[in-house]
Amino acid sequence: MKLKTARVQNYRSIRDTGEFDVEPEKTILVGPNEAGKSAVLQALQQIHAPDGIKGFDPLRDYPRALYNDITTEKVNPKDIKVTTVTFDLEESERKALPSSMKSISGYTCTRYIDNHATHSLVGAPAVSNGSGPINLLN
């Protein structure tokens, strides 16, 4: 899989980067000192953090000006998206899919400030057990 797009929200000095493309050969983050370039990379690292890297901590990582919304329970940490990324499947990965899943073109993961994540397959056929969609990745 190759990283296609990313978005960082509600992380330290970053309110919302908006979705941005990650080019296959290179992506350059440009900005003045203290603009949040390192914060973007740190937030993206949390999608699949290496061993020894601490997860998100709302007190440390949620924008300070908004933190009162958590303490007063105006917002719930489990609802606060921080990092959303989309990966494109490579041709070899598409070929390995069963015929019923050939419409899948990618994978999206969103990590929240409480460190849980949601996952979805881009272009996946709808699956239901009669009471709603089934999350195939949990």
PDB file of N, CA and C in Angstrom, residues 49-88:
ATOM      1  N   ALA A  49       2.120   3.567  15.248  1.00  0.00           N
ATOM      2  CA  ALA A  49       3.295   4.022  16.007  1.00  0.00           C
ATOM      3  C   ALA A  49       4.262   2.877  16.283  1.00  0.00           C
ATOM      4  N   PRO A  50       5.549   3.156  16.154  1.00  0.00           N
ATOM      5  CA  PRO A  50       6.557   2.151  16.512  1.00  0.00           C
ATOM      6  C   PRO A  50       6.556   1.895  18.015  1.00  0.00           C
ATOM      7  N   ASP A  51       7.112   0.760  18.413  1.00  0.00           N
ATOM      8  CA  ASP A  51       7.245   0.456  19.838  1.00  0.00           C
ATOM      9  C   ASP A  51       7.987   1.590  20.535  1.00  0.00           C
ATOM     10  N   GLY A  52       7.541   1.914  21.726  1.00  0.00           N
ATOM     11  CA  GLY A  52       8.203   2.944  22.522  1.00  0.00           C
ATOM     12  C   GLY A  52       7.701   4.354  22.282  1.00  0.00           C
ATOM     13  N   ILE A  53       6.855   4.549  21.279  1.00  0.00           N
ATOM     14  CA  ILE A  53       6.284   5.878  21.006  1.00  0.00           C
ATOM     15  C   ILE A  53       4.948   5.977  21.739  1.00  0.00           C
ATOM     16  N   LYS A  54       4.820   6.976  22.591  1.00  0.00           N
ATOM     17  CA  LYS A  54       3.584   7.163  23.356  1.00  0.00           C
ATOM     18  C   LYS A  54       2.437   7.545  22.446  1.00  0.00           C
ATOM     19  N   GLY A  55       1.251   7.065  22.789  1.00  0.00           N
ATOM     20  CA  GLY A  55       0.054   7.431  22.053  1.00  0.00           C
ATOM     21  C   GLY A  55      -0.370   8.851  22.366  1.00  0.00           C
ATOM     22  N   PHE A  56      -1.487   9.255  21.783  1.00  0.00           N
ATOM     23  CA  PHE A  56      -2.023  10.580  22.049  1.00  0.00           C
ATOM     24  C   PHE A  56      -2.406  10.711  23.522  1.00  0.00           C
ATOM     25  N   ASP A  57      -2.244  11.894  24.056  1.00  0.00           N
ATOM     26  CA  ASP A  57      -2.657  12.237  25.420  1.00  0.00           C
ATOM     27  C   ASP A  57      -3.455  13.536  25.291  1.00  0.00           C
ATOM     28  N   PRO A  58      -4.767  13.506  25.578  1.00  0.00           N
ATOM     29  CA  PRO A  58      -5.569  14.719  25.391  1.00  0.00           C
ATOM     30  C   PRO A  58      -5.003  15.952  26.090  1.00  0.00           C
ATOM     31  N   LEU A  59      -4.497  15.793  27.298  1.00  0.00           N
ATOM     32  CA  LEU A  59      -3.944  16.948  28.010  1.00  0.00           C
ATOM     33  C   LEU A  59      -2.738  17.531  27.286  1.00  0.00           C
ATOM     34  N   ARG A  60      -1.900  16.679  26.751  1.00  0.00           N
ATOM     35  CA  ARG A  60      -0.688  17.133  26.061  1.00  0.00           C
ATOM     36  C   ARG A  60      -0.963  17.517  24.602  1.00  0.00           C
ATOM     37  N   ASP A  61      -1.842  16.786  23.931  1.00  0.00           N
ATOM     38  CA  ASP A  61      -1.934  16.890  22.473  1.00  0.00           C
ATOM     39  C   ASP A  61      -3.147  17.625  21.918  1.00  0.00           C
ATOM     40  N   TYR A  62      -4.226  17.722  22.676  1.00  0.00           N
ATOM     41  CA  TYR A  62      -5.393  18.449  22.180  1.00  0.00           C
ATOM     42  C   TYR A  62      -5.079  19.937  22.242  1.00  0.00           C
ATOM     43  N   PRO A  63      -5.487  20.726  21.239  1.00  0.00           N
ATOM     44  CA  PRO A  63      -5.174  22.166  21.276  1.00  0.00           C
ATOM     45  C   PRO A  63      -5.574  22.795  22.613  1.00  0.00           C
ATOM     46  N   ARG A  64      -4.635  23.454  23.224  1.00  0.00           N
ATOM     47  CA  ARG A  64      -4.810  24.018  24.567  1.00  0.00           C
ATOM     48  C   ARG A  64      -6.055  24.902  24.651  1.00  0.00           C
ATOM     49  N   ALA A  65      -6.314  25.699  23.637  1.00  0.00           N
ATOM     50  CA  ALA A  65      -7.467  26.613  23.671  1.00  0.00           C
ATOM     51  C   ALA A  65      -8.797  25.862  23.673  1.00  0.00           C
ATOM     52  N   LEU A  66      -8.798  24.588  23.254  1.00  0.00           N
ATOM     53  CA  LEU A  66     -10.026  23.807  23.191  1.00  0.00           C
ATOM     54  C   LEU A  66     -10.160  22.805  24.328  1.00  0.00           C
ATOM     55  N   TYR A  67      -9.108  22.642  25.123  1.00  0.00           N
ATOM     56  CA  TYR A  67      -9.090  21.576  26.130  1.00  0.00           C
ATOM     57  C   TYR A  67     -10.245  21.696  27.138  1.00  0.00           C
ATOM     58  N   ASN A  68     -10.677  22.888  27.441  1.00  0.00           N
ATOM     59  CA  ASN A  68     -11.793  23.075  28.371  1.00  0.00           C
ATOM     60  C   ASN A  68     -13.047  22.359  27.877  1.00  0.00           C
ATOM     61  N   ASP A  69     -13.184  22.192  26.560  1.00  0.00           N
ATOM     62  CA  ASP A  69     -14.342  21.476  26.017  1.00  0.00           C
ATOM     63  C   ASP A  69     -14.336  20.011  26.450  1.00  0.00           C
ATOM     64  N   ILE A  70     -13.152  19.443  26.649  1.00  0.00           N
ATOM     65  CA  ILE A  70     -13.062  18.063  27.140  1.00  0.00           C
ATOM     66  C   ILE A  70     -13.391  18.013  28.626  1.00  0.00           C
ATOM     67  N   THR A  71     -12.784  18.905  29.400  1.00  0.00           N
ATOM     68  CA  THR A  71     -12.994  18.869  30.850  1.00  0.00           C
ATOM     69  C   THR A  71     -14.435  19.185  31.239  1.00  0.00           C
ATOM     70  N   THR A  72     -15.125  19.991  30.436  1.00  0.00           N
ATOM     71  CA  THR A  72     -16.531  20.299  30.717  1.00  0.00           C
ATOM     72  C   THR A  72     -17.480  19.337  29.997  1.00  0.00           C
ATOM     73  N   GLU A  73     -16.906  18.350  29.324  1.00  0.00           N
ATOM     74  CA  GLU A  73     -17.647  17.307  28.619  1.00  0.00           C
ATOM     75  C   GLU A  73     -18.521  17.821  27.484  1.00  0.00           C
ATOM     76  N   LYS A  74     -18.124  18.963  26.891  1.00  0.00           N
ATOM     77  CA  LYS A  74     -18.804  19.437  25.686  1.00  0.00           C
ATOM     78  C   LYS A  74     -18.460  18.523  24.507  1.00  0.00           C
ATOM     79  N   VAL A  75     -17.250  17.965  24.552  1.00  0.00           N
ATOM     80  CA  VAL A  75     -16.835  16.993  23.543  1.00  0.00           C
ATOM     81  C   VAL A  75     -16.286  15.765  24.259  1.00  0.00           C
ATOM     82  N   ASN A  76     -16.437  14.631  23.607  1.00  0.00           N
ATOM     83  CA  ASN A  76     -15.939  13.371  24.146  1.00  0.00           C
ATOM     84  C   ASN A  76     -14.663  12.999  23.399  1.00  0.00           C
ATOM     85  N   PRO A  77     -13.570  12.677  24.100  1.00  0.00           N
ATOM     86  CA  PRO A  77     -12.321  12.327  23.410  1.00  0.00           C
ATOM     87  C   PRO A  77     -12.479  11.215  22.375  1.00  0.00           C
ATOM     88  N   LYS A  78     -13.420  10.303  22.585  1.00  0.00           N
ATOM     89  CA  LYS A  78     -13.598   9.218  21.612  1.00  0.00           C
ATOM     90  C   LYS A  78     -14.168   9.721  20.281  1.00  0.00           C
ATOM     91  N   ASP A  79     -14.666  10.966  20.250  1.00  0.00           N
ATOM     92  CA  ASP A  79     -15.223  11.537  19.019  1.00  0.00           C
ATOM     93  C   ASP A  79     -14.272  12.506  18.319  1.00  0.00           C
ATOM     94  N   ILE A  80     -13.089  12.731  18.891  1.00  0.00           N
ATOM     95  CA  ILE A  80     -12.175  13.734  18.344  1.00  0.00           C
ATOM     96  C   ILE A  80     -11.171  13.086  17.405  1.00  0.00           C
ATOM     97  N   LYS A  81     -11.383  13.297  16.109  1.00  0.00           N
ATOM     98  CA  LYS A  81     -10.459  12.772  15.098  1.00  0.00           C
ATOM     99  C   LYS A  81      -9.165  13.567  15.133  1.00  0.00           C
ATOM    100  N   VAL A  82      -8.051  12.861  14.997  1.00  0.00           N
ATOM    101  CA  VAL A  82      -6.763  13.543  14.911  1.00  0.00           C
ATOM    102  C   VAL A  82      -6.124  13.292  13.553  1.00  0.00           C
ATOM    103  N   THR A  83      -5.973  12.043  13.181  1.00  0.00           N
ATOM    104  CA  THR A  83      -5.265  11.722  11.945  1.00  0.00           C
ATOM    105  C   THR A  83      -6.104  10.789  11.092  1.00  0.00           C
ATOM    106  N   THR A  84      -6.301  11.161   9.837  1.00  0.00           N
ATOM    107  CA  THR A  84      -6.983  10.307   8.873  1.00  0.00           C
ATOM    108  C   THR A  84      -6.075  10.151   7.664  1.00  0.00           C
ATOM    109  N   VAL A  85      -5.829   8.895   7.296  1.00  0.00           N
ATOM    110  CA  VAL A  85      -4.989   8.617   6.126  1.00  0.00           C
ATOM    111  C   VAL A  85      -5.697   7.630   5.210  1.00  0.00           C
ATOM    112  N   THR A  86      -5.398   7.745   3.930  1.00  0.00           N
ATOM    113  CA  THR A  86      -5.901   6.806   2.943  1.00  0.00           C
ATOM    114  C   THR A  86      -4.721   6.240   2.177  1.00  0.00           C
ATOM    115  N   PHE A  87      -4.731   4.938   2.035  1.00  0.00           N
ATOM    116  CA  PHE A  87      -3.700   4.235   1.270  1.00  0.00           C
ATOM    117  C   PHE A  87      -4.330   3.664   0.014  1.00  0.00           C
ATOM    118  N   ASP A  88      -3.607   3.732  -1.096  1.00  0.00           N
ATOM    119  CA  ASP A  88      -4.009   3.049  -2.326  1.00  0.00           C
ATOM    120  C   ASP A  88      -3.435   1.646  -2.310  1.00  0.00           C
TER     121      ASP A  88
END
